[in-house]
PDB file of C-alpha atoms in Angstrom:
ATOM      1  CA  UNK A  17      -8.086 -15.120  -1.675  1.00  0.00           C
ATOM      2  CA  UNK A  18      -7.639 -12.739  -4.520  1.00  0.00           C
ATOM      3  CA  UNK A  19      -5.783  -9.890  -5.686  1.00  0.00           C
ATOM      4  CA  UNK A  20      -7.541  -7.477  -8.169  1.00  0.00           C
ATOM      5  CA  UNK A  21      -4.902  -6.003  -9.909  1.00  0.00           C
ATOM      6  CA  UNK A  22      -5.949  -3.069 -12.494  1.00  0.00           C
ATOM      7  CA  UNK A  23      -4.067  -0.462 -14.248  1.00  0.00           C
ATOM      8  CA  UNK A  24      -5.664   2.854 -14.589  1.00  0.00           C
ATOM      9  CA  UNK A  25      -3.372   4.606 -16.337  1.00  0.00           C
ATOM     10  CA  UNK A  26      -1.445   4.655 -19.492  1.00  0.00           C
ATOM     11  CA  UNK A  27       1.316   7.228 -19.071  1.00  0.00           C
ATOM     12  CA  UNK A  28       3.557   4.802 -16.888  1.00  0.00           C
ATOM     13  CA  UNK A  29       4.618   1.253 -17.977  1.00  0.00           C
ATOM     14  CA  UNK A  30       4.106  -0.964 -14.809  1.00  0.00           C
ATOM     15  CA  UNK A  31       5.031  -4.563 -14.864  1.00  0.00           C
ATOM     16  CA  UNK A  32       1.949  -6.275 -13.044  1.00  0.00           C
ATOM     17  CA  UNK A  33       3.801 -10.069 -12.330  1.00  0.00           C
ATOM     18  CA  UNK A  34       6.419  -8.876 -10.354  1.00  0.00           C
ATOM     19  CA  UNK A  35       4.098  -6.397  -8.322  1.00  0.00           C
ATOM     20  CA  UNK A  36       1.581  -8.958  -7.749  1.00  0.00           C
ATOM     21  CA  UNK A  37       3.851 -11.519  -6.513  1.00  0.00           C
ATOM     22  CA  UNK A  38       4.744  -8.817  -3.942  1.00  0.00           C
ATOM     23  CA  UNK A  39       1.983  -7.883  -3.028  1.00  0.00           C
ATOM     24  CA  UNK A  40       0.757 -11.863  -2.557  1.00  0.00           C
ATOM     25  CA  UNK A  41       3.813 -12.320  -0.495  1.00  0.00           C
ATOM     26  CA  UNK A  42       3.539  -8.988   1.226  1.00  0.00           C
ATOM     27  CA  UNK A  43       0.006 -10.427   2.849  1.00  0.00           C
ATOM     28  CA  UNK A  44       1.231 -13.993   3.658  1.00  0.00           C
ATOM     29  CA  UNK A  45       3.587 -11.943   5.754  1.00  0.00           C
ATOM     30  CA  UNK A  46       0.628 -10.040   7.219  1.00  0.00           C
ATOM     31  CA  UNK A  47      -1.303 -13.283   7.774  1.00  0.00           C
ATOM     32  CA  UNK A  48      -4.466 -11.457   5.478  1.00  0.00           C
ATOM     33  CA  UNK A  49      -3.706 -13.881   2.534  1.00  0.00           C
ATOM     34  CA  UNK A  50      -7.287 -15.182   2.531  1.00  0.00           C
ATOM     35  CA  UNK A  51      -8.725 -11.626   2.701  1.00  0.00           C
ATOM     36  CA  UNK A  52      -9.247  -9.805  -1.308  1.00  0.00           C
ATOM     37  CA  UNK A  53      -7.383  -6.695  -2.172  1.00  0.00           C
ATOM     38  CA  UNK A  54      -8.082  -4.465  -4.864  1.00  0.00           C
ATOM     39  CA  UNK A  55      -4.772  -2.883  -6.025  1.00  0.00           C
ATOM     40  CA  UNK A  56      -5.290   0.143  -8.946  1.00  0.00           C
ATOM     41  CA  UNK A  57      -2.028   1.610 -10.215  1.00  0.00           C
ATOM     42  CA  UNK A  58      -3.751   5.298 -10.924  1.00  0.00           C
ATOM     43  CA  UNK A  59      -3.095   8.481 -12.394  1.00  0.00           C
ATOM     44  CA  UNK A  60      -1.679  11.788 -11.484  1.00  0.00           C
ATOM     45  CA  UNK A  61      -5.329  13.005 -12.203  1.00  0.00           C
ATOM     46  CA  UNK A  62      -6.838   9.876 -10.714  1.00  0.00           C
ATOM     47  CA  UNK A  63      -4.836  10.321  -7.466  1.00  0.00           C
ATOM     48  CA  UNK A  64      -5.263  14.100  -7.252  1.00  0.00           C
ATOM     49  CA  UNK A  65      -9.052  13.796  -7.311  1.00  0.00           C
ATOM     50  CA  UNK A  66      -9.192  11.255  -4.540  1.00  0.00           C
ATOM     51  CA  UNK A  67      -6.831  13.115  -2.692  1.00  0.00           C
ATOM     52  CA  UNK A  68      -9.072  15.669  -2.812  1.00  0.00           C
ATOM     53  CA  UNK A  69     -12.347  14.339  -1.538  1.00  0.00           C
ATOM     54  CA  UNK A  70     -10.887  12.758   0.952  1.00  0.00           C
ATOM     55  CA  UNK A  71      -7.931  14.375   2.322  1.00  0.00           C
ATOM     56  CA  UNK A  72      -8.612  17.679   1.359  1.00  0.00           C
ATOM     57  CA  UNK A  73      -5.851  17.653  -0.841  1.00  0.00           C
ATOM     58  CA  UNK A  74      -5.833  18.237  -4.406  1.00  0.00           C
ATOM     59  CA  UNK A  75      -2.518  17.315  -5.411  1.00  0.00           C
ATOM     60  CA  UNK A  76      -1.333  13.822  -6.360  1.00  0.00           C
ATOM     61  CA  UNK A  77       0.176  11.112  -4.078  1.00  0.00           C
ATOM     62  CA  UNK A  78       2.111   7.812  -4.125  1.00  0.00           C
ATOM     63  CA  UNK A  79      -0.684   6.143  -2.160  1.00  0.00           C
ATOM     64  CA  UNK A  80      -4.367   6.155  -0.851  1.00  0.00           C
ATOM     65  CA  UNK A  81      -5.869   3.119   1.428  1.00  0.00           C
ATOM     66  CA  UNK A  82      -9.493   2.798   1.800  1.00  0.00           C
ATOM     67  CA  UNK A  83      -9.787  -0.181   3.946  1.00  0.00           C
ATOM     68  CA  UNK A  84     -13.212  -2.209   4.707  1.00  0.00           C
ATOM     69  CA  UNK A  85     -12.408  -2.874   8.155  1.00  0.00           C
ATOM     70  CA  UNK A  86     -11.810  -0.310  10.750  1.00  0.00           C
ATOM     71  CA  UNK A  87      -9.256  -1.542  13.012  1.00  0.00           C
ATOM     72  CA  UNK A  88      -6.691  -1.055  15.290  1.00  0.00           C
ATOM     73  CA  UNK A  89      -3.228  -0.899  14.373  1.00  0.00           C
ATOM     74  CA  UNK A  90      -2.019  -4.650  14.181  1.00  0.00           C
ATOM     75  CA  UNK A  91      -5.599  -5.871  14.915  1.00  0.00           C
ATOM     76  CA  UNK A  92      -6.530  -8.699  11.902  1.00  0.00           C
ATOM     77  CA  UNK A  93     -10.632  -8.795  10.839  1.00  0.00           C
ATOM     78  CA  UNK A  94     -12.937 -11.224  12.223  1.00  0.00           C
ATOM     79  CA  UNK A  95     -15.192 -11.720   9.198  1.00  0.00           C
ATOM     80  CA  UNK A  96     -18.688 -12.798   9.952  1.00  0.00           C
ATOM     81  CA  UNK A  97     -19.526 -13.918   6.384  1.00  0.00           C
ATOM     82  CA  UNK A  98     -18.075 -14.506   2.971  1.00  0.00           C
ATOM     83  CA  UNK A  99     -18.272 -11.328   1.706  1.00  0.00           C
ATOM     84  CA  UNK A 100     -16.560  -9.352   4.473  1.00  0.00           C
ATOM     85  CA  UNK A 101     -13.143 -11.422   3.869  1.00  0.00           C
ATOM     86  CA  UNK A 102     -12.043  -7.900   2.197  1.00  0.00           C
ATOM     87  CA  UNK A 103      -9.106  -5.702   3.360  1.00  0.00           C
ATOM     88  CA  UNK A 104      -9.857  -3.072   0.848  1.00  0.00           C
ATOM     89  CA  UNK A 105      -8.152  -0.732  -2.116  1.00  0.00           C
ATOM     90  CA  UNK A 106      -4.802   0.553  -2.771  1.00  0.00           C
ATOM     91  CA  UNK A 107      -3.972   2.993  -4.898  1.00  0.00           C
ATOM     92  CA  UNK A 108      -1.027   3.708  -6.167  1.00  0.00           C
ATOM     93  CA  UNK A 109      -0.255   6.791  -8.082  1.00  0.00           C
ATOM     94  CA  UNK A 110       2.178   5.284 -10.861  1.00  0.00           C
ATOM     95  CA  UNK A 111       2.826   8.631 -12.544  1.00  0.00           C
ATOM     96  CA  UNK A 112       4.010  10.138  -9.157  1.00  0.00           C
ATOM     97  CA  UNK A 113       6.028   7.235  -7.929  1.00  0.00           C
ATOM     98  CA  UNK A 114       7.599   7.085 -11.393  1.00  0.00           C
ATOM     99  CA  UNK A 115       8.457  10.709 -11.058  1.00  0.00           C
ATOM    100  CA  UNK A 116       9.971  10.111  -7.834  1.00  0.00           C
ATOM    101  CA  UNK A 117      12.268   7.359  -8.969  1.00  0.00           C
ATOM    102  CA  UNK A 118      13.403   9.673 -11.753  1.00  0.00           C
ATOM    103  CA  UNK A 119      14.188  12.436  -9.673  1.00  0.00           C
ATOM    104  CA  UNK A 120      16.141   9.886  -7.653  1.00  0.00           C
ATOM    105  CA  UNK A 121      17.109   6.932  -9.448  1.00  0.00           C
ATOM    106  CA  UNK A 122      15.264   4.159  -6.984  1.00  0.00           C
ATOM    107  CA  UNK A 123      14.324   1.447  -8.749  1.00  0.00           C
ATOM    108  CA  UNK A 124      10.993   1.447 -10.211  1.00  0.00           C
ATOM    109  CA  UNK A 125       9.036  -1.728  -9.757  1.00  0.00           C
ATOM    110  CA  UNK A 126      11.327  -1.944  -6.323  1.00  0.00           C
ATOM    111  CA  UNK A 127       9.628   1.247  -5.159  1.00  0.00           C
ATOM    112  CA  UNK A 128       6.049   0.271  -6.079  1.00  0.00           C
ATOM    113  CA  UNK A 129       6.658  -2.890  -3.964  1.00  0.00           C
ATOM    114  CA  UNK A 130       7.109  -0.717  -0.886  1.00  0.00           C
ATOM    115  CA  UNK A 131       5.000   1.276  -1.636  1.00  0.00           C
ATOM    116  CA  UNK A 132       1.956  -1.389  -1.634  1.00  0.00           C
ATOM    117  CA  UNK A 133       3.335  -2.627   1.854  1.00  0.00           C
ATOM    118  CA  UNK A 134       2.925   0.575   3.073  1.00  0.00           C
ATOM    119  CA  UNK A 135      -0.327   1.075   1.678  1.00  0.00           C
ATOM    120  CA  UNK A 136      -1.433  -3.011   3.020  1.00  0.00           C
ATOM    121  CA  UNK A 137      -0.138  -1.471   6.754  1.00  0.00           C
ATOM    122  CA  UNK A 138      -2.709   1.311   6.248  1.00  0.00           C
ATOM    123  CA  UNK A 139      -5.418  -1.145   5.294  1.00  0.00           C
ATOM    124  CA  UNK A 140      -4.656  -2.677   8.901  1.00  0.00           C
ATOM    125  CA  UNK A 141      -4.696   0.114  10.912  1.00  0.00           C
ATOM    126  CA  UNK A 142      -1.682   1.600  10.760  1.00  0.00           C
ATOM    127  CA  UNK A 143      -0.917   5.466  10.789  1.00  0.00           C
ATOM    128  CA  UNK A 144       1.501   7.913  11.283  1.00  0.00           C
ATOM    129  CA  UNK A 145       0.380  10.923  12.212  1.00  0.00           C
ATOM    130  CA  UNK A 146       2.013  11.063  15.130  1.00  0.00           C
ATOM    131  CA  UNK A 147       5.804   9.642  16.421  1.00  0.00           C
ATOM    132  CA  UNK A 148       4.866   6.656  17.866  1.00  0.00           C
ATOM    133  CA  UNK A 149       2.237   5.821  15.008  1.00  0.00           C
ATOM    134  CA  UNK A 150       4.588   6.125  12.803  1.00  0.00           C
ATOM    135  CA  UNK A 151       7.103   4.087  14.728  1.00  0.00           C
ATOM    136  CA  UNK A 152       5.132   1.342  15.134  1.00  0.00           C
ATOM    137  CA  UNK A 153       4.219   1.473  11.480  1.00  0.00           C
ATOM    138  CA  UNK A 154       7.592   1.450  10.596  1.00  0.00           C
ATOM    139  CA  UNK A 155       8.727  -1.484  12.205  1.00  0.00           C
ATOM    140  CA  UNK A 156       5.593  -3.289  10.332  1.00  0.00           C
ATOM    141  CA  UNK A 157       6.945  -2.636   7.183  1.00  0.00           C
ATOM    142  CA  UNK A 158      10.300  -3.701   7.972  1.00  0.00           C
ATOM    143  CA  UNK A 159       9.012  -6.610   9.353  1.00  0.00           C
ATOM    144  CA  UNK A 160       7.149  -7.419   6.307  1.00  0.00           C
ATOM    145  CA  UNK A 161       9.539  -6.164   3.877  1.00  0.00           C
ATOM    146  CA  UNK A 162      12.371  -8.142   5.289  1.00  0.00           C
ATOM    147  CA  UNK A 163      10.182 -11.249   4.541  1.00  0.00           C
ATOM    148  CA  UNK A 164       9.834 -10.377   1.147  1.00  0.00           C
ATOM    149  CA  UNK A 165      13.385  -9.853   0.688  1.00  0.00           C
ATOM    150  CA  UNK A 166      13.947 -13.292   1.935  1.00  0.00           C
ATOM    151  CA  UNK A 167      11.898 -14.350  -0.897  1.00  0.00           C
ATOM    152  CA  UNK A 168      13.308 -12.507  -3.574  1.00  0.00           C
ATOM    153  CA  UNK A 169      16.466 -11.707  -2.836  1.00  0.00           C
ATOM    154  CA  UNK A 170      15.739  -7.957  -3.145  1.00  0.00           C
ATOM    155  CA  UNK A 171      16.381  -5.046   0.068  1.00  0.00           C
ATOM    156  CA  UNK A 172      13.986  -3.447   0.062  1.00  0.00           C
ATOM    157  CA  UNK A 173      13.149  -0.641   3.261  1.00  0.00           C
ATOM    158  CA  UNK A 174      10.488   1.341   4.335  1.00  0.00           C
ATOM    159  CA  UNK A 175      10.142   4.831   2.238  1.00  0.00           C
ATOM    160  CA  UNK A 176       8.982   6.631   5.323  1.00  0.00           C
ATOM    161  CA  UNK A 177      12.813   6.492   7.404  1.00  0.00           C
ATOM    162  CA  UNK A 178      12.942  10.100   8.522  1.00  0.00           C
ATOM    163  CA  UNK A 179       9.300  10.669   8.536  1.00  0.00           C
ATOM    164  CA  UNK A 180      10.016  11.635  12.256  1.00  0.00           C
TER     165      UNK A 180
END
């Protein structure tokens, strides 16, 4: 279905073609590509306000899922009606991620793209709180990002390699 797409913020430049047609290729690979996502490339302040109601955090992050299913990790919804055919919100905190790449020198709009698959895995279910969560996680976002590679050419990884 469709991908709501909104920028939040004006500090960071974000390119929102390329990171859509990720993130639309990112949930064919999921099979979800019926199911709406709302995607909101936020603010340091944005982020760090979420993060603090509820994580308990008040710092910024690269990404917050709040999905409308709860599921298992793996486990696609079984929508009853039209209006539950909704995975849920992203966020990704632009102004931290750019930072990141800075400090770094990863690519930008590269980074965001992982970034959003990891943040799609979290809408499904996925954690990583402990080892195997996070294993099992991990090899979901391979999977998915190898697919989108495929596509584009790019090679792209998981961010979260020595998480554990």
């Amino acid at each position: 279905m469709s991908l709501a797409l909104r920028n939040a913020q004006r500090l960071v430049p974000v390119r929102r073609a390329p990171l859509r047609r990720a993130v639309c290729a990112l949930r064919a690979a999921l099979g979800v590509s019926r199911f709406d996502v709302g995607l909101v490339c936020a603010s340091d302040g944005l982020m760090r306000r979420l993060n603090g109601r509820y994580r308990q955090r008040s710092e910024p992050t690269d990404v917050l899922s709040f999905p409308f299913h709860q599921l298992a990790a793996g486990e696609l919804p079984r929508p009853r009606s039209r209006d539950e055919y909704n995975l849920g919100d992203i966020f990704l905190g632009v102004e931290y991620i750019h930072r990141q790449c800075l400090a770094t020198g990863e690519d930008f709009d590269s980074v965001l793209a992982v970034t959003a698959a990891h943040g799609l895995c979290h809408l499904l279910g996925y954690r990583h709180d402990t080892e195997r969560e996070w294993q099992r996680m991990y090899q979901k976002e391979v999977e998915i990002l190898e697919d989108l590679n495929r596509l584009t050419g790019a090679n792209l990884r998981p961010l979260t390699a020595g998480l554990f």
